[in-house]
């Protein structure tokens, strides 16, 4: 009987350990790295855009730099509110540049996370963080990704970790906030972008045409709740 009890207790103990291991294994980590700007391969996951595609004169670049923090990405350029004299485009405004990630192979699933975190070193300008999710309209006539945007305030001259709750990202349509009752689906993220405008932003941020520079170390999803 004592031998049976010993085997039974050993079995119960082993089962408890297995269950504990399985539960811990299923729990998401506290953070998930989405982008790490530490190599040319990582930089190649992004493409640039600006008003120059529509007759504007702004320009941008994305390069790798070796700093005291190691290899980081530098998104920089010049914002111009002027239009080319021979432009055939009619746009409402110029003075914008951005960098957008290329299409993921599948989706980034951030359903277990509630915050986007970025380690940045800015220049006093206001930047815009955009999260793109799979379109909720299943129609050939409407194939653009859903976009959700939040302003980033990055102090000038030193590294700063910006944390933006996903709940603060507002639904937008071509850069304008739309008044709809929608919730982001963080399990179906198809891309991200960072952009900057010559005008607008938040009070106190540097505005106007001229140079911009944003240094980027990484972008992560955080679980804070």
mmCIF file of C-alpha atoms in Angstrom:
data_model
loop_
_atom_site.group_PDB
_atom_site.id
_atom_site.type_symbol
_atom_site.label_atom_id
_atom_site.label_comp_id
_atom_site.label_asym_id
_atom_site.label_seq_id
_atom_site.Cartn_x
_atom_site.Cartn_y
_atom_site.Cartn_z
ATOM 1 C CA UNK A 1 0.000 0.000 0.000
ATOM 2 C CA UNK A 2 2.785 2.422 0.897
ATOM 3 C CA UNK A 3 4.431 1.666 -2.424
ATOM 4 C CA UNK A 4 1.181 2.380 -4.258
ATOM 5 C CA UNK A 5 0.787 5.658 -2.384
ATOM 6 C CA UNK A 6 4.338 6.613 -3.303
ATOM 7 C CA UNK A 7 3.734 5.930 -6.992
ATOM 8 C CA UNK A 8 0.425 7.804 -6.876
ATOM 9 C CA UNK A 9 2.030 10.835 -5.196
ATOM 10 C CA UNK A 10 4.863 10.814 -7.730
ATOM 11 C CA UNK A 11 2.319 10.717 -10.544
ATOM 12 C CA UNK A 12 0.339 13.624 -9.068
ATOM 13 C CA UNK A 13 3.519 15.667 -8.627
ATOM 14 C CA UNK A 14 4.619 14.986 -12.198
ATOM 15 C CA UNK A 15 1.177 15.936 -13.519
ATOM 16 C CA UNK A 16 1.211 19.222 -11.589
ATOM 17 C CA UNK A 17 4.640 20.070 -12.979
ATOM 18 C CA UNK A 18 3.504 19.262 -16.517
ATOM 19 C CA UNK A 19 0.402 21.405 -16.159
ATOM 20 C CA UNK A 20 2.409 24.291 -14.711
ATOM 21 C CA UNK A 21 4.898 24.060 -17.582
ATOM 22 C CA UNK A 22 2.110 24.013 -20.165
ATOM 23 C CA UNK A 23 0.410 27.064 -18.642
ATOM 24 C CA UNK A 24 3.662 29.034 -18.569
ATOM 25 C CA UNK A 25 4.459 27.948 -22.095
ATOM 26 C CA UNK A 26 1.100 29.222 -23.352
ATOM 27 C CA UNK A 27 1.398 32.605 -21.623
ATOM 28 C CA UNK A 28 2.578 35.343 -24.017
ATOM 29 C CA UNK A 29 5.827 37.094 -23.217
ATOM 30 C CA UNK A 30 5.673 40.611 -21.805
ATOM 31 C CA UNK A 31 7.020 42.033 -25.082
ATOM 32 C CA UNK A 32 7.265 41.070 -28.733
ATOM 33 C CA UNK A 33 9.848 42.562 -31.062
ATOM 34 C CA UNK A 34 8.278 43.643 -34.352
ATOM 35 C CA UNK A 35 11.158 45.556 -35.961
ATOM 36 C CA UNK A 36 14.782 45.925 -34.941
ATOM 37 C CA UNK A 37 16.738 48.489 -36.948
ATOM 38 C CA UNK A 38 20.136 46.865 -36.593
ATOM 39 C CA UNK A 39 20.968 45.669 -40.109
ATOM 40 C CA UNK A 40 20.520 46.488 -43.774
ATOM 41 C CA UNK A 41 18.189 43.491 -44.016
ATOM 42 C CA UNK A 42 15.892 45.155 -41.477
ATOM 43 C CA UNK A 43 16.037 48.477 -43.330
ATOM 44 C CA UNK A 44 15.065 46.675 -46.544
ATOM 45 C CA UNK A 45 11.739 45.747 -44.917
ATOM 46 C CA UNK A 46 10.634 49.368 -45.405
ATOM 47 C CA UNK A 47 9.958 51.676 -48.325
ATOM 48 C CA UNK A 48 9.826 55.478 -48.444
ATOM 49 C CA UNK A 49 7.141 57.815 -49.720
ATOM 50 C CA UNK A 50 6.689 61.587 -49.874
ATOM 51 C CA UNK A 51 4.786 64.367 -51.589
ATOM 52 C CA UNK A 52 7.380 64.162 -54.388
ATOM 53 C CA UNK A 53 5.239 61.364 -55.855
ATOM 54 C CA UNK A 54 2.527 63.983 -56.468
ATOM 55 C CA UNK A 55 4.553 67.006 -57.521
ATOM 56 C CA UNK A 56 5.905 68.075 -54.125
ATOM 57 C CA UNK A 57 9.542 68.784 -53.341
ATOM 58 C CA UNK A 58 10.038 66.940 -50.033
ATOM 59 C CA UNK A 59 12.630 64.165 -49.816
ATOM 60 C CA UNK A 60 13.468 61.348 -47.399
ATOM 61 C CA UNK A 61 16.005 58.603 -46.778
ATOM 62 C CA UNK A 62 16.329 55.614 -44.442
ATOM 63 C CA UNK A 63 19.826 54.471 -43.564
ATOM 64 C CA UNK A 64 21.755 52.435 -41.014
ATOM 65 C CA UNK A 65 24.079 54.317 -38.664
ATOM 66 C CA UNK A 66 26.574 53.187 -36.054
ATOM 67 C CA UNK A 67 26.040 55.118 -32.830
ATOM 68 C CA UNK A 68 26.857 54.675 -29.164
ATOM 69 C CA UNK A 69 23.719 52.522 -28.916
ATOM 70 C CA UNK A 70 24.900 50.246 -31.724
ATOM 71 C CA UNK A 71 23.391 50.042 -35.187
ATOM 72 C CA UNK A 72 20.188 52.032 -35.568
ATOM 73 C CA UNK A 73 18.009 53.308 -38.378
ATOM 74 C CA UNK A 74 17.876 56.987 -39.343
ATOM 75 C CA UNK A 75 14.792 58.335 -41.089
ATOM 76 C CA UNK A 76 15.707 61.806 -42.309
ATOM 77 C CA UNK A 77 15.149 64.299 -45.077
ATOM 78 C CA UNK A 78 13.690 67.674 -45.918
ATOM 79 C CA UNK A 79 10.091 68.880 -45.776
ATOM 80 C CA UNK A 80 9.032 71.390 -48.414
ATOM 81 C CA UNK A 81 5.641 73.004 -48.798
ATOM 82 C CA UNK A 82 6.427 74.027 -52.373
ATOM 83 C CA UNK A 83 5.218 72.311 -55.544
ATOM 84 C CA UNK A 84 7.187 71.659 -58.693
ATOM 85 C CA UNK A 85 6.347 74.229 -61.336
ATOM 86 C CA UNK A 86 5.684 71.598 -63.987
ATOM 87 C CA UNK A 87 3.619 69.305 -61.734
ATOM 88 C CA UNK A 88 0.597 67.742 -63.400
ATOM 89 C CA UNK A 89 -0.825 66.791 -60.016
ATOM 90 C CA UNK A 90 -3.307 68.838 -58.027
ATOM 91 C CA UNK A 91 -2.838 68.101 -54.334
ATOM 92 C CA UNK A 92 -4.348 69.905 -51.362
ATOM 93 C CA UNK A 93 -1.113 70.052 -49.418
ATOM 94 C CA UNK A 94 2.547 69.111 -49.595
ATOM 95 C CA UNK A 95 5.217 68.848 -46.934
ATOM 96 C CA UNK A 96 5.081 65.208 -45.871
ATOM 97 C CA UNK A 97 7.371 62.176 -45.838
ATOM 98 C CA UNK A 98 6.990 58.675 -44.486
ATOM 99 C CA UNK A 99 8.421 55.197 -44.207
ATOM 100 C CA UNK A 100 6.106 52.199 -44.441
ATOM 101 C CA UNK A 101 6.886 48.554 -43.830
ATOM 102 C CA UNK A 102 6.533 46.251 -46.792
ATOM 103 C CA UNK A 103 3.778 43.650 -46.647
ATOM 104 C CA UNK A 104 4.298 41.035 -43.957
ATOM 105 C CA UNK A 105 4.341 37.374 -44.869
ATOM 106 C CA UNK A 106 0.968 36.805 -43.258
ATOM 107 C CA UNK A 107 -0.028 38.875 -40.225
ATOM 108 C CA UNK A 108 1.564 40.216 -37.077
ATOM 109 C CA UNK A 109 -0.596 39.022 -34.193
ATOM 110 C CA UNK A 110 -0.566 41.486 -31.288
ATOM 111 C CA UNK A 111 -3.825 40.288 -29.739
ATOM 112 C CA UNK A 112 -2.002 39.452 -26.492
ATOM 113 C CA UNK A 113 -0.475 42.936 -26.286
ATOM 114 C CA UNK A 114 -2.003 46.326 -25.521
ATOM 115 C CA UNK A 115 0.769 48.835 -26.328
ATOM 116 C CA UNK A 116 3.149 49.761 -29.143
ATOM 117 C CA UNK A 117 6.575 50.764 -27.822
ATOM 118 C CA UNK A 118 9.367 52.447 -29.791
ATOM 119 C CA UNK A 119 12.850 53.532 -28.793
ATOM 120 C CA UNK A 120 13.477 56.796 -30.634
ATOM 121 C CA UNK A 121 15.690 59.840 -30.729
ATOM 122 C CA UNK A 122 13.935 62.776 -32.334
ATOM 123 C CA UNK A 123 14.391 66.361 -33.376
ATOM 124 C CA UNK A 124 11.477 68.082 -31.658
ATOM 125 C CA UNK A 125 9.006 67.425 -34.466
ATOM 126 C CA UNK A 126 5.775 65.489 -34.064
ATOM 127 C CA UNK A 127 5.729 62.135 -35.854
ATOM 128 C CA UNK A 128 2.764 59.940 -36.740
ATOM 129 C CA UNK A 129 2.681 56.224 -35.980
ATOM 130 C CA UNK A 130 0.301 54.245 -38.194
ATOM 131 C CA UNK A 131 -0.840 50.655 -37.752
ATOM 132 C CA UNK A 132 -2.430 48.976 -40.781
ATOM 133 C CA UNK A 133 -4.871 46.120 -40.263
ATOM 134 C CA UNK A 134 -6.707 43.839 -42.646
ATOM 135 C CA UNK A 135 -9.610 45.605 -44.317
ATOM 136 C CA UNK A 136 -12.985 44.937 -42.699
ATOM 137 C CA UNK A 137 -14.746 45.414 -46.074
ATOM 138 C CA UNK A 138 -14.520 42.331 -48.269
ATOM 139 C CA UNK A 139 -15.012 44.063 -51.602
ATOM 140 C CA UNK A 140 -12.896 44.311 -54.789
ATOM 141 C CA UNK A 141 -13.791 48.010 -54.913
ATOM 142 C CA UNK A 142 -12.353 48.671 -51.455
ATOM 143 C CA UNK A 143 -8.998 46.963 -50.967
ATOM 144 C CA UNK A 144 -6.993 49.528 -48.984
ATOM 145 C CA UNK A 145 -5.860 48.414 -45.551
ATOM 146 C CA UNK A 146 -7.520 49.891 -42.498
ATOM 147 C CA UNK A 147 -5.288 52.540 -40.933
ATOM 148 C CA UNK A 148 -5.038 53.646 -37.302
ATOM 149 C CA UNK A 149 -2.917 56.620 -36.257
ATOM 150 C CA UNK A 150 -1.447 58.209 -33.156
ATOM 151 C CA UNK A 151 0.855 61.194 -32.637
ATOM 152 C CA UNK A 152 4.345 60.622 -31.225
ATOM 153 C CA UNK A 153 5.981 63.301 -29.122
ATOM 154 C CA UNK A 154 9.733 62.641 -29.124
ATOM 155 C CA UNK A 155 11.970 64.967 -27.057
ATOM 156 C CA UNK A 156 14.905 66.401 -28.950
ATOM 157 C CA UNK A 157 18.448 65.174 -28.587
ATOM 158 C CA UNK A 158 18.229 62.067 -26.408
ATOM 159 C CA UNK A 159 16.845 58.533 -26.576
ATOM 160 C CA UNK A 160 13.279 58.129 -25.405
ATOM 161 C CA UNK A 161 11.036 55.069 -25.169
ATOM 162 C CA UNK A 162 7.596 56.025 -26.469
ATOM 163 C CA UNK A 163 4.671 53.859 -25.353
ATOM 164 C CA UNK A 164 1.343 54.230 -27.132
ATOM 165 C CA UNK A 165 -1.631 52.102 -25.996
ATOM 166 C CA UNK A 166 -3.396 50.493 -28.948
ATOM 167 C CA UNK A 167 -6.595 52.074 -27.645
ATOM 168 C CA UNK A 168 -5.149 55.521 -28.490
ATOM 169 C CA UNK A 169 -4.835 54.719 -32.202
ATOM 170 C CA UNK A 170 -7.717 56.359 -34.070
ATOM 171 C CA UNK A 171 -9.254 55.056 -37.319
ATOM 172 C CA UNK A 172 -8.261 57.209 -40.289
ATOM 173 C CA UNK A 173 -8.941 57.475 -43.998
ATOM 174 C CA UNK A 174 -6.130 58.930 -46.105
ATOM 175 C CA UNK A 175 -4.674 60.784 -43.148
ATOM 176 C CA UNK A 176 -7.936 62.106 -41.707
ATOM 177 C CA UNK A 177 -9.619 60.785 -38.566
ATOM 178 C CA UNK A 178 -13.009 59.285 -39.385
ATOM 179 C CA UNK A 179 -15.998 59.367 -37.066
ATOM 180 C CA UNK A 180 -16.930 55.689 -36.954
ATOM 181 C CA UNK A 181 -17.456 53.261 -34.125
ATOM 182 C CA UNK A 182 -14.695 50.753 -34.874
ATOM 183 C CA UNK A 183 -12.190 48.769 -32.855
ATOM 184 C CA UNK A 184 -8.795 47.734 -34.104
ATOM 185 C CA UNK A 185 -8.215 44.021 -34.658
ATOM 186 C CA UNK A 186 -4.642 43.646 -33.337
ATOM 187 C CA UNK A 187 -4.443 40.016 -34.433
ATOM 188 C CA UNK A 188 -4.521 41.016 -38.133
ATOM 189 C CA UNK A 189 -1.818 43.690 -38.462
ATOM 190 C CA UNK A 190 -0.452 43.873 -42.008
ATOM 191 C CA UNK A 191 1.999 46.766 -41.698
ATOM 192 C CA UNK A 192 3.189 49.887 -39.907
ATOM 193 C CA UNK A 193 4.527 53.302 -40.831
ATOM 194 C CA UNK A 194 6.144 56.406 -39.384
ATOM 195 C CA UNK A 195 5.569 59.765 -41.036
ATOM 196 C CA UNK A 196 6.101 63.490 -40.512
ATOM 197 C CA UNK A 197 4.279 66.590 -41.767
ATOM 198 C CA UNK A 198 5.533 70.141 -42.095
ATOM 199 C CA UNK A 199 2.321 71.456 -40.563
ATOM 200 C CA UNK A 200 -0.048 70.205 -37.871
ATOM 201 C CA UNK A 201 0.839 67.865 -35.046
ATOM 202 C CA UNK A 202 0.668 68.722 -31.367
ATOM 203 C CA UNK A 203 1.172 72.049 -29.571
ATOM 204 C CA UNK A 204 4.803 72.746 -28.761
ATOM 205 C CA UNK A 205 6.257 70.533 -31.482
ATOM 206 C CA UNK A 206 8.543 71.985 -34.136
ATOM 207 C CA UNK A 207 6.650 72.685 -37.358
ATOM 208 C CA UNK A 208 7.261 74.210 -40.745
ATOM 209 C CA UNK A 209 9.427 73.282 -43.729
ATOM 210 C CA UNK A 210 13.013 72.206 -43.211
ATOM 211 C CA UNK A 211 15.101 69.231 -42.238
ATOM 212 C CA UNK A 212 13.872 66.347 -40.079
ATOM 213 C CA UNK A 213 15.675 63.447 -38.446
ATOM 214 C CA UNK A 214 14.351 60.505 -36.434
ATOM 215 C CA UNK A 215 16.650 57.782 -35.126
ATOM 216 C CA UNK A 216 14.958 54.406 -34.501
ATOM 217 C CA UNK A 217 16.269 51.521 -32.434
ATOM 218 C CA UNK A 218 13.283 49.133 -32.300
ATOM 219 C CA UNK A 219 9.517 48.769 -32.368
ATOM 220 C CA UNK A 220 7.829 46.306 -30.011
ATOM 221 C CA UNK A 221 4.470 45.173 -28.767
ATOM 222 C CA UNK A 222 4.083 45.339 -24.963
ATOM 223 C CA UNK A 223 1.740 43.586 -22.574
ATOM 224 C CA UNK A 224 1.223 46.003 -19.695
ATOM 225 C CA UNK A 225 -2.157 44.939 -18.322
#
